Amino acid sequence: ERRTSLTDVMWRLMNEEGMRRAELIQSDGYAEFVTTLWDEARALDASRPIVENDFIGLRHELVRSDIRTPHWYGRATREFLHALDGRLDRLDREEGPVYVTEFGEWGLPAADGAGAFWDQQDDLRALVGESSWPGTFDELVEGTQAHQGWADRVQGERLRTSPHVRGFCVTEWTDVPHELNGLVSLRRTPKQPAIDGFRTAAADVAPIATLARYSYAVGETVTVQLFVSNWSPVALSAGRLRVALEDADEWLEVPRIPAGDVVAVGAVALGTTKAGPCRLSVRLESAGADTEVGYPIHLVEPAAPRVVEVRGSAALADGLAAAGWTVTAEAGATLVIGERTLDADGATALEAELGAGRRAVVLAQDVVPVLGAASPLNPHWGPTPYAFTDGALATLGAARVLQAELFHCGADAHLAEVEGGVGVLVPPPTGTWGALVAGSQAGAGALVACQLRIESGCAEGYGFDLAVLSELVGRVEEL
């Protein structure tokens, strides 16, 4: 069977030239160079479209290009997809097709051999052995590949909600040294959980659900935006969508969809009744397609209201009070420190309070008392930070690599080489591990540090975020 490659369908003149030097691609010399290359390529082959410089997505930044080909890297988080929506909106206001030629996250390769100079197995095994991951190496690998498939799927599906995006390419098919975002390893071993997870985003006809978050407390409503993308060569006849969660379901009508087009079908809101892992299912029924896809939904028990003092965030204090918590400055109340409100001097002062017997939950800081400075996690391209739990937090369940659970509240920094209830591991070449949630005694007091960004969710009344904070308060009171 003949495999079609990019060079079978288009010519690419350059790749990422000027990515880090914006003045280069804005120069007269660059424009002349592109024009010369374009004329030569067109003279050699007039049958295929030409890409000027692979990574440029905006029409006004291009000299000559038949197709816009952005490279859009980022983690599968609410913040990145919100930014991606903005990029798509801008592209939709410009003429011409878009082919997203690079995106994707990493998944670790299985232990399928080592010894060559380009192998990373020894480095990976050593890093995993140093970290606080509670399982085996193979279990971590499988979890990272499942995360990769889910993350690539979420991003790929979001791209398909734009009618101007006519295709995409995951980076890359095969791992290369120090880039583990392939769907197969260096030794061509399939990363099957990644492939299986991503498969639905690459289907000819794809029902798509987009969510603002995937973690809720029982009793909350799950709001889902629905699309159907038709990348098949023929029009899709009218049909209907069934959206179901637990015992609730709704039906929506789907119009006829031309080949290569996408429609926004509508939105539904479904209730939740019991804690535990759950599956949101979306089934498309039409004369041209009958397919069902599923999405993980993480449901926890509602938070137990606590008695706390809040320092540094009026919005957090108001949100907790609205949720039924007692917010007070009276002695004995556990202290909750708002995100990014501690500098080095503040951390030193709080450490003195802890030593005198204070108990505190410290939310996402650059400097954490007792535990030290936090190290940034790259939000863009590069090794995926894999978050995992050791089972100590009921709100996050058993020991496993986390996926959709932290979509809306993932951390942007970690406590390096610190063990905790939620750990993180960043593979080589970064090669670091640490904690996103960790506790420590401090003199007569104690603290729990949480780098997960749950403050805004608590302020807005999100049940999952409130449940996490409630559990953290309970933990620090037990230390």
PDB file of C-alpha atoms in Angstrom, residues 106 117-120 123 172 175-181 186 381-383 427-430:
ATOM      1  CA  TRP A 106       4.211  13.907  24.569  1.00  0.00           C
ATOM      2  CA  PHE A 117      23.375   6.500  21.906  1.00  0.00           C
ATOM      3  CA  TRP A 118      19.970   7.997  21.079  1.00  0.00           C
ATOM      4  CA  ASP A 119      17.964   5.856  23.495  1.00  0.00           C
ATOM      5  CA  GLN A 120      16.451   7.589  26.513  1.00  0.00           C
ATOM      6  CA  ASP A 123      17.425   8.457  31.712  1.00  0.00           C
ATOM      7  CA  GLU A 172       4.946  13.590  15.033  1.00  0.00           C
ATOM      8  CA  ASP A 175       9.475   9.855  18.270  1.00  0.00           C
ATOM      9  CA  VAL A 176      12.891  11.364  17.699  1.00  0.00           C
ATOM     10  CA  PRO A 177      15.606  11.809  20.353  1.00  0.00           C
ATOM     11  CA  HIS A 178      14.411  14.277  22.993  1.00  0.00           C
ATOM     12  CA  GLU A 179      11.032  14.706  21.266  1.00  0.00           C
ATOM     13  CA  LEU A 180       8.583  12.090  22.454  1.00  0.00           C
ATOM     14  CA  ASN A 181       5.383  13.392  20.862  1.00  0.00           C
ATOM     15  CA  LEU A 186      11.815   5.410  17.991  1.00  0.00           C
ATOM     16  CA  TRP A 381       6.046  23.161  23.397  1.00  0.00           C
ATOM     17  CA  GLY A 382       8.273  20.567  25.017  1.00  0.00           C
ATOM     18  CA  PRO A 383       8.073  17.702  27.500  1.00  0.00           C
ATOM     19  CA  PRO A 427      10.663  13.763  31.141  1.00  0.00           C
ATOM     20  CA  PRO A 428      14.103  14.495  29.647  1.00  0.00           C
ATOM     21  CA  PRO A 429      15.580  16.700  28.364  1.00  0.00           C
ATOM     22  CA  THR A 430      13.948  18.792  31.137  1.00  0.00           C
TER      23      THR A 430
END
